[in-house]
Amino acid sequence: RKEVEQDPGPFNVPEGATVAFNCTYSNSASQSFFWYRQDCRKEPKLLMSVYSSGNEDGRFTAQLNRASQYISLLIRDSKLSDSATYLCVVNRRGGGNKLTFGTGTQLKVEL
Amino acid sequence: DADVTQTPRNRITKTGKRIMLECSQTKGHDRMYWYRQDPGLGLRLIYYSFDVKDINKGEISDGYSVSRQAQAKFSLSLESAIPNQTALYFCATSDHGLAGDNEQFFGPGTRLTVL
């Protein structure tokens, strides 16, 4: 079983739609959680950190459920520019800053 | 100017050749990392360094070596390249501080093809 699992997609949604991505992690020692965004053939960039209390940044909302070892990302009012691959990332407790990446979920926002 | 740079950006080489990929950063970060990305496998950590002369193996270090002679530079070598090392390679940096909470900043990547 992969340490971080995501549905690869693609998710094809119309502009303005709300879309949600889920991610599960297998290591209960995981300490920190993130969503990174990766555009085609580009480097990953941090989108947002994920906290137990949930956090929101504009149209983006991230949630963490430690009991179920589950992370989610909600995008409201999708824009064409949101088209990218979204990577779920976890960091293990005591692992320094070594990150474990999911394989990513591809989003395509269409007119 | 980019904060994290990688050279070369693209490289085609033959089996058995020695290859070095270079990474430089102007962010002043202590920590540097090398990853490879393959379709369907995500990014996997090859080596990482928390300071000059500090070298640590990641999950897939076999066939690779690294050198950290200066804070700003971290190079990755393939001593004898093989076709399954064909991949997109990323260098990343992060600041020290609270473990696990520091954003990693990635370079633009090096696309390596081994024939």
PDB file of C-alpha atoms in Angstrom:
ATOM      1  CA  ARG A   1       0.000   0.000   0.000  1.00  0.00           C
ATOM      2  CA  LYS A   2       1.306   3.458  -0.876  1.00  0.00           C
ATOM      3  CA  GLU A   3       1.999   5.737   2.051  1.00  0.00           C
ATOM      4  CA  VAL A   4      -0.044   8.534   0.457  1.00  0.00           C
ATOM      5  CA  GLU A   5      -2.887   7.684  -1.914  1.00  0.00           C
ATOM      6  CA  GLN A   6      -4.822   9.955  -4.234  1.00  0.00           C
ATOM      7  CA  ASP A   7      -7.297   9.448  -7.050  1.00  0.00           C
ATOM      8  CA  PRO A   8      -5.251  10.368 -10.166  1.00  0.00           C
ATOM      9  CA  GLY A   9      -8.277  11.773 -12.013  1.00  0.00           C
ATOM     10  CA  PRO A  10      -8.522  13.618 -14.296  1.00  0.00           C
ATOM     11  CA  PHE A  11     -11.371  15.610 -12.847  1.00  0.00           C
ATOM     12  CA  ASN A  12     -12.947  17.578 -15.706  1.00  0.00           C
ATOM     13  CA  VAL A  13     -15.169  20.348 -14.372  1.00  0.00           C
ATOM     14  CA  PRO A  14     -16.807  23.443 -15.863  1.00  0.00           C
ATOM     15  CA  GLU A  15     -15.662  26.872 -14.869  1.00  0.00           C
ATOM     16  CA  GLY A  16     -17.421  27.983 -11.687  1.00  0.00           C
ATOM     17  CA  ALA A  17     -17.888  24.464 -10.332  1.00  0.00           C
ATOM     18  CA  THR A  18     -16.914  23.265  -6.886  1.00  0.00           C
ATOM     19  CA  VAL A  19     -14.567  20.291  -6.821  1.00  0.00           C
ATOM     20  CA  ALA A  20     -13.139  18.243  -3.969  1.00  0.00           C
ATOM     21  CA  PHE A  21     -10.055  16.044  -3.832  1.00  0.00           C
ATOM     22  CA  ASN A  22      -9.353  13.445  -1.202  1.00  0.00           C
ATOM     23  CA  CYS A  23      -6.163  11.867   0.034  1.00  0.00           C
ATOM     24  CA  THR A  24      -5.461   9.107   2.539  1.00  0.00           C
ATOM     25  CA  TYR A  25      -2.219   8.409   4.341  1.00  0.00           C
ATOM     26  CA  SER A  26      -1.180   5.163   5.956  1.00  0.00           C
ATOM     27  CA  ASN A  27       1.406   6.226   8.531  1.00  0.00           C
ATOM     28  CA  SER A  28      -0.258   7.302  11.767  1.00  0.00           C
ATOM     29  CA  ALA A  29       3.035   8.967  12.748  1.00  0.00           C
ATOM     30  CA  SER A  30       2.492  11.587  10.057  1.00  0.00           C
ATOM     31  CA  GLN A  31       2.793  15.004  11.588  1.00  0.00           C
ATOM     32  CA  SER A  32       2.372  17.726   8.977  1.00  0.00           C
ATOM     33  CA  PHE A  33       0.206  17.876   5.886  1.00  0.00           C
ATOM     34  CA  PHE A  34       0.251  19.995   2.768  1.00  0.00           C
ATOM     35  CA  TRP A  35      -1.257  20.462  -0.661  1.00  0.00           C
ATOM     36  CA  TYR A  36       1.179  21.349  -3.424  1.00  0.00           C
ATOM     37  CA  ARG A  37       0.205  22.391  -6.923  1.00  0.00           C
ATOM     38  CA  GLN A  38       2.134  21.303 -10.005  1.00  0.00           C
ATOM     39  CA  ASP A  39       1.508  22.733 -13.444  1.00  0.00           C
ATOM     40  CA  CYS A  40       2.373  20.614 -16.460  1.00  0.00           C
ATOM     41  CA  ARG A  41       6.153  20.162 -16.774  1.00  0.00           C
ATOM     42  CA  LYS A  42       6.761  22.636 -13.961  1.00  0.00           C
ATOM     43  CA  GLU A  43       7.993  22.364 -10.407  1.00  0.00           C
ATOM     44  CA  PRO A  44       5.631  21.751  -7.464  1.00  0.00           C
ATOM     45  CA  LYS A  45       4.696  24.793  -5.400  1.00  0.00           C
ATOM     46  CA  LEU A  46       3.093  24.930  -1.972  1.00  0.00           C
ATOM     47  CA  LEU A  47      -0.619  25.686  -2.188  1.00  0.00           C
ATOM     48  CA  MET A  48      -1.470  25.458   1.487  1.00  0.00           C
ATOM     49  CA  SER A  49      -0.716  23.679   4.720  1.00  0.00           C
ATOM     50  CA  VAL A  50      -3.449  21.561   6.298  1.00  0.00           C
ATOM     51  CA  TYR A  51      -4.342  21.869   9.954  1.00  0.00           C
ATOM     52  CA  SER A  52      -6.607  19.803  12.184  1.00  0.00           C
ATOM     53  CA  SER A  53      -8.874  22.770  12.626  1.00  0.00           C
ATOM     54  CA  GLY A  54      -9.176  23.175   8.864  1.00  0.00           C
ATOM     55  CA  ASN A  55      -7.996  26.203   6.984  1.00  0.00           C
ATOM     56  CA  GLU A  56      -9.212  28.377   4.172  1.00  0.00           C
ATOM     57  CA  ASP A  57      -7.397  30.556   1.680  1.00  0.00           C
ATOM     58  CA  GLY A  58      -9.770  32.352  -0.643  1.00  0.00           C
ATOM     59  CA  ARG A  59     -11.521  29.755  -2.784  1.00  0.00           C
ATOM     60  CA  PHE A  60      -9.480  26.903  -1.302  1.00  0.00           C
ATOM     61  CA  THR A  61     -10.352  24.978   1.851  1.00  0.00           C
ATOM     62  CA  ALA A  62      -8.279  22.162   3.325  1.00  0.00           C
ATOM     63  CA  GLN A  63      -9.417  19.713   5.988  1.00  0.00           C
ATOM     64  CA  LEU A  64      -7.600  17.054   8.004  1.00  0.00           C
ATOM     65  CA  ASN A  65      -9.191  14.091   9.768  1.00  0.00           C
ATOM     66  CA  ARG A  66      -6.508  12.399  11.850  1.00  0.00           C
ATOM     67  CA  ALA A  67      -8.788   9.620  13.097  1.00  0.00           C
ATOM     68  CA  SER A  68      -9.533   8.514   9.528  1.00  0.00           C
ATOM     69  CA  GLN A  69      -6.088   9.537   8.207  1.00  0.00           C
ATOM     70  CA  TYR A  70      -7.768  11.560   5.509  1.00  0.00           C
ATOM     71  CA  ILE A  71      -7.039  14.960   3.950  1.00  0.00           C
ATOM     72  CA  SER A  72      -9.240  16.933   1.607  1.00  0.00           C
ATOM     73  CA  LEU A  73      -9.003  19.977  -0.630  1.00  0.00           C
ATOM     74  CA  LEU A  74     -12.091  21.886  -1.771  1.00  0.00           C
ATOM     75  CA  ILE A  75     -11.933  24.396  -4.602  1.00  0.00           C
ATOM     76  CA  ARG A  76     -14.916  26.691  -5.034  1.00  0.00           C
ATOM     77  CA  ASP A  77     -15.773  28.724  -8.140  1.00  0.00           C
ATOM     78  CA  SER A  78     -13.157  26.936 -10.256  1.00  0.00           C
ATOM     79  CA  LYS A  79     -11.146  29.030 -12.692  1.00  0.00           C
ATOM     80  CA  LEU A  80      -9.419  27.937 -15.877  1.00  0.00           C
ATOM     81  CA  SER A  81      -6.153  28.813 -14.135  1.00  0.00           C
ATOM     82  CA  ASP A  82      -6.846  26.170 -11.475  1.00  0.00           C
ATOM     83  CA  SER A  83      -6.095  23.462 -14.049  1.00  0.00           C
ATOM     84  CA  ALA A  84      -3.090  21.608 -12.647  1.00  0.00           C
ATOM     85  CA  THR A  85      -2.104  18.519 -10.690  1.00  0.00           C
ATOM     86  CA  TYR A  86      -2.656  18.717  -6.941  1.00  0.00           C
ATOM     87  CA  LEU A  87      -0.208  16.784  -4.781  1.00  0.00           C
ATOM     88  CA  CYS A  88      -1.072  15.588  -1.293  1.00  0.00           C
ATOM     89  CA  VAL A  89       2.047  15.675   0.884  1.00  0.00           C
ATOM     90  CA  VAL A  90       2.752  14.427   4.399  1.00  0.00           C
ATOM     91  CA  ASN A  91       5.684  14.679   6.754  1.00  0.00           C
ATOM     92  CA  ARG A  92       6.388  11.980   9.277  1.00  0.00           C
ATOM     93  CA  ARG A  93       6.897  12.816  12.953  1.00  0.00           C
ATOM     94  CA  GLY A  94      10.604  12.743  13.727  1.00  0.00           C
ATOM     95  CA  GLY A  95      11.437  12.670  10.024  1.00  0.00           C
ATOM     96  CA  GLY A  96      12.965  16.102   9.828  1.00  0.00           C
ATOM     97  CA  ASN A  97      11.585  17.875   6.823  1.00  0.00           C
ATOM     98  CA  LYS A  98      11.436  14.828   4.547  1.00  0.00           C
ATOM     99  CA  LEU A  99       8.188  14.879   2.653  1.00  0.00           C
ATOM    100  CA  THR A 100       6.226  11.982   1.189  1.00  0.00           C
ATOM    101  CA  PHE A 101       4.289  12.899  -1.939  1.00  0.00           C
ATOM    102  CA  GLY A 102       1.140  11.396  -3.362  1.00  0.00           C
ATOM    103  CA  THR A 103       1.073  10.817  -7.103  1.00  0.00           C
ATOM    104  CA  GLY A 104      -1.294  13.732  -7.599  1.00  0.00           C
ATOM    105  CA  THR A 105      -4.836  14.407  -8.785  1.00  0.00           C
ATOM    106  CA  GLN A 106      -5.207  16.100 -12.147  1.00  0.00           C
ATOM    107  CA  LEU A 107      -7.810  18.860 -12.492  1.00  0.00           C
ATOM    108  CA  LYS A 108      -8.980  20.255 -15.805  1.00  0.00           C
ATOM    109  CA  VAL A 109     -11.303  23.249 -15.666  1.00  0.00           C
ATOM    110  CA  GLU A 110     -13.166  23.814 -18.917  1.00  0.00           C
ATOM    111  CA  LEU A 111     -15.225  26.643 -20.404  1.00  0.00           C
TER     112      LEU A 111
ATOM    113  CA  ASP B   1      16.108  35.706 -11.053  1.00  0.00           C
ATOM    114  CA  ALA B   2      15.003  32.266  -9.859  1.00  0.00           C
ATOM    115  CA  ASP B   3      15.844  31.379  -6.259  1.00  0.00           C
ATOM    116  CA  VAL B   4      16.568  27.719  -7.038  1.00  0.00           C
ATOM    117  CA  THR B   5      18.246  26.905 -10.321  1.00  0.00           C
ATOM    118  CA  GLN B   6      19.135  23.596 -11.915  1.00  0.00           C
ATOM    119  CA  THR B   7      21.536  22.812 -14.729  1.00  0.00           C
ATOM    120  CA  PRO B   8      21.203  21.354 -17.238  1.00  0.00           C
ATOM    121  CA  ARG B   9      17.460  21.637 -17.871  1.00  0.00           C
ATOM    122  CA  ASN B  10      17.479  18.786 -20.360  1.00  0.00           C
ATOM    123  CA  ARG B  11      20.031  16.052 -20.961  1.00  0.00           C
ATOM    124  CA  ILE B  12      20.144  13.002 -23.191  1.00  0.00           C
ATOM    125  CA  THR B  13      22.912  10.538 -22.476  1.00  0.00           C
ATOM    126  CA  LYS B  14      23.864   6.937 -23.080  1.00  0.00           C
ATOM    127  CA  THR B  15      23.952   3.949 -20.780  1.00  0.00           C
ATOM    128  CA  GLY B  16      27.163   3.812 -18.755  1.00  0.00           C
ATOM    129  CA  LYS B  17      27.973   7.503 -18.933  1.00  0.00           C
ATOM    130  CA  ARG B  18      28.648   9.600 -15.842  1.00  0.00           C
ATOM    131  CA  ILE B  19      26.241  12.485 -15.384  1.00  0.00           C
ATOM    132  CA  MET B  20      26.199  15.358 -12.895  1.00  0.00           C
ATOM    133  CA  LEU B  21      23.162  17.513 -12.212  1.00  0.00           C
ATOM    134  CA  GLU B  22      23.769  20.817 -10.473  1.00  0.00           C
ATOM    135  CA  CYS B  23      21.524  22.760  -8.116  1.00  0.00           C
ATOM    136  CA  SER B  24      22.146  26.254  -6.810  1.00  0.00           C
ATOM    137  CA  GLN B  25      20.054  28.398  -4.474  1.00  0.00           C
ATOM    138  CA  THR B  26      20.092  32.012  -3.378  1.00  0.00           C
ATOM    139  CA  LYS B  27      17.525  31.586  -0.597  1.00  0.00           C
ATOM    140  CA  GLY B  28      20.136  31.080   2.114  1.00  0.00           C
ATOM    141  CA  HIS B  29      18.504  27.807   3.168  1.00  0.00           C
ATOM    142  CA  ASP B  30      20.420  25.144   5.059  1.00  0.00           C
ATOM    143  CA  ARG B  31      18.474  22.169   3.770  1.00  0.00           C
ATOM    144  CA  MET B  32      18.585  20.817   0.238  1.00  0.00           C
ATOM    145  CA  TYR B  33      16.983  17.776  -1.404  1.00  0.00           C
ATOM    146  CA  TRP B  34      17.064  15.792  -4.624  1.00  0.00           C
ATOM    147  CA  TYR B  35      13.913  14.067  -5.928  1.00  0.00           C
ATOM    148  CA  ARG B  36      12.999  12.196  -9.040  1.00  0.00           C
ATOM    149  CA  GLN B  37       9.518  12.159 -10.544  1.00  0.00           C
ATOM    150  CA  ASP B  38       8.168   9.331 -12.651  1.00  0.00           C
ATOM    151  CA  PRO B  39       4.666   8.994 -14.096  1.00  0.00           C
ATOM    152  CA  GLY B  40       2.389   7.163 -11.671  1.00  0.00           C
ATOM    153  CA  LEU B  41       4.982   7.155  -8.888  1.00  0.00           C
ATOM    154  CA  GLY B  42       5.064  10.749  -7.733  1.00  0.00           C
ATOM    155  CA  LEU B  43       8.150  12.431  -6.347  1.00  0.00           C
ATOM    156  CA  ARG B  44      10.604  10.204  -4.508  1.00  0.00           C
ATOM    157  CA  LEU B  45      13.466  11.416  -2.338  1.00  0.00           C
ATOM    158  CA  ILE B  46      16.951  10.414  -3.488  1.00  0.00           C
ATOM    159  CA  TYR B  47      19.259  12.258  -1.073  1.00  0.00           C
ATOM    160  CA  TYR B  48      19.043  15.185   1.282  1.00  0.00           C
ATOM    161  CA  SER B  49      21.422  17.443   3.173  1.00  0.00           C
ATOM    162  CA  PHE B  50      20.759  19.558   6.248  1.00  0.00           C
ATOM    163  CA  ASP B  51      24.078  21.400   6.144  1.00  0.00           C
ATOM    164  CA  VAL B  52      27.378  21.582   4.319  1.00  0.00           C
ATOM    165  CA  LYS B  53      29.061  18.150   4.303  1.00  0.00           C
ATOM    166  CA  ASP B  54      25.917  16.543   5.768  1.00  0.00           C
ATOM    167  CA  ILE B  55      24.611  13.799   3.455  1.00  0.00           C
ATOM    168  CA  ASN B  56      21.646  11.491   4.052  1.00  0.00           C
ATOM    169  CA  LYS B  57      20.110   8.777   1.903  1.00  0.00           C
ATOM    170  CA  GLY B  58      16.512   9.017   0.847  1.00  0.00           C
ATOM    171  CA  GLU B  59      14.255   6.189  -0.227  1.00  0.00           C
ATOM    172  CA  ILE B  60      15.916   5.525  -3.608  1.00  0.00           C
ATOM    173  CA  SER B  61      19.623   6.379  -3.301  1.00  0.00           C
ATOM    174  CA  ASP B  62      21.062   3.328  -5.098  1.00  0.00           C
ATOM    175  CA  GLY B  63      22.895   4.349  -8.270  1.00  0.00           C
ATOM    176  CA  TYR B  64      23.213   7.976  -7.174  1.00  0.00           C
ATOM    177  CA  SER B  65      25.670  10.058  -5.158  1.00  0.00           C
ATOM    178  CA  VAL B  66      25.633  13.673  -4.022  1.00  0.00           C
ATOM    179  CA  SER B  67      27.996  16.393  -2.928  1.00  0.00           C
ATOM    180  CA  ARG B  68      27.328  19.410  -0.712  1.00  0.00           C
ATOM    181  CA  GLN B  69      30.519  21.461  -0.701  1.00  0.00           C
ATOM    182  CA  ALA B  70      28.827  24.799  -0.110  1.00  0.00           C
ATOM    183  CA  GLN B  71      25.568  25.929   1.437  1.00  0.00           C
ATOM    184  CA  ALA B  72      24.245  27.163  -1.881  1.00  0.00           C
ATOM    185  CA  LYS B  73      25.114  24.123  -3.997  1.00  0.00           C
ATOM    186  CA  PHE B  74      24.012  20.500  -4.019  1.00  0.00           C
ATOM    187  CA  SER B  75      25.010  18.268  -6.912  1.00  0.00           C
ATOM    188  CA  LEU B  76      23.637  14.870  -7.893  1.00  0.00           C
ATOM    189  CA  SER B  77      25.753  12.349  -9.794  1.00  0.00           C
ATOM    190  CA  LEU B  78      24.872   9.229 -11.696  1.00  0.00           C
ATOM    191  CA  GLU B  79      28.149   7.326 -11.842  1.00  0.00           C
ATOM    192  CA  SER B  80      27.008   4.953 -14.585  1.00  0.00           C
ATOM    193  CA  ALA B  81      23.640   5.941 -15.999  1.00  0.00           C
ATOM    194  CA  ILE B  82      21.065   3.278 -16.858  1.00  0.00           C
ATOM    195  CA  PRO B  83      17.779   3.620 -18.779  1.00  0.00           C
ATOM    196  CA  ASN B  84      15.546   3.281 -15.704  1.00  0.00           C
ATOM    197  CA  GLN B  85      17.125   6.479 -14.384  1.00  0.00           C
ATOM    198  CA  THR B  86      15.261   8.328 -17.114  1.00  0.00           C
ATOM    199  CA  ALA B  87      13.070  10.742 -15.160  1.00  0.00           C
ATOM    200  CA  LEU B  88      12.401  14.351 -14.205  1.00  0.00           C
ATOM    201  CA  TYR B  89      14.766  15.403 -11.407  1.00  0.00           C
ATOM    202  CA  PHE B  90      13.969  18.180  -8.961  1.00  0.00           C
ATOM    203  CA  CYS B  91      16.143  19.929  -6.447  1.00  0.00           C
ATOM    204  CA  ALA B  92      14.455  21.588  -3.473  1.00  0.00           C
ATOM    205  CA  THR B  93      15.461  23.704  -0.498  1.00  0.00           C
ATOM    206  CA  SER B  94      13.951  24.537   2.859  1.00  0.00           C
ATOM    207  CA  ASP B  95      14.826  26.550   5.889  1.00  0.00           C
ATOM    208  CA  HIS B  96      15.614  24.932   9.219  1.00  0.00           C
ATOM    209  CA  GLY B  97      13.338  25.481  12.155  1.00  0.00           C
ATOM    210  CA  LEU B  98      10.362  23.508  13.387  1.00  0.00           C
ATOM    211  CA  ALA B  99      10.716  20.064  11.849  1.00  0.00           C
ATOM    212  CA  GLY B 100       8.058  19.257   9.359  1.00  0.00           C
ATOM    213  CA  ASP B 101       6.593  22.691   8.979  1.00  0.00           C
ATOM    214  CA  ASN B 102       8.872  24.282   6.470  1.00  0.00           C
ATOM    215  CA  GLU B 103       7.855  24.836   2.892  1.00  0.00           C
ATOM    216  CA  GLN B 104      10.118  23.271   0.305  1.00  0.00           C
ATOM    217  CA  PHE B 105      11.015  25.414  -2.704  1.00  0.00           C
ATOM    218  CA  PHE B 106      11.693  23.524  -5.897  1.00  0.00           C
ATOM    219  CA  GLY B 107      13.937  24.222  -8.840  1.00  0.00           C
ATOM    220  CA  PRO B 108      12.545  24.052 -12.386  1.00  0.00           C
ATOM    221  CA  GLY B 109      13.638  20.447 -12.899  1.00  0.00           C
ATOM    222  CA  THR B 110      16.071  18.567 -15.129  1.00  0.00           C
ATOM    223  CA  ARG B 111      14.653  16.165 -17.681  1.00  0.00           C
ATOM    224  CA  LEU B 112      17.142  13.311 -18.059  1.00  0.00           C
ATOM    225  CA  THR B 113      16.899  10.641 -20.732  1.00  0.00           C
ATOM    226  CA  VAL B 114      19.240   7.650 -20.662  1.00  0.00           C
ATOM    227  CA  LEU B 115      19.337   5.711 -23.924  1.00  0.00           C
TER     228      LEU B 115
END
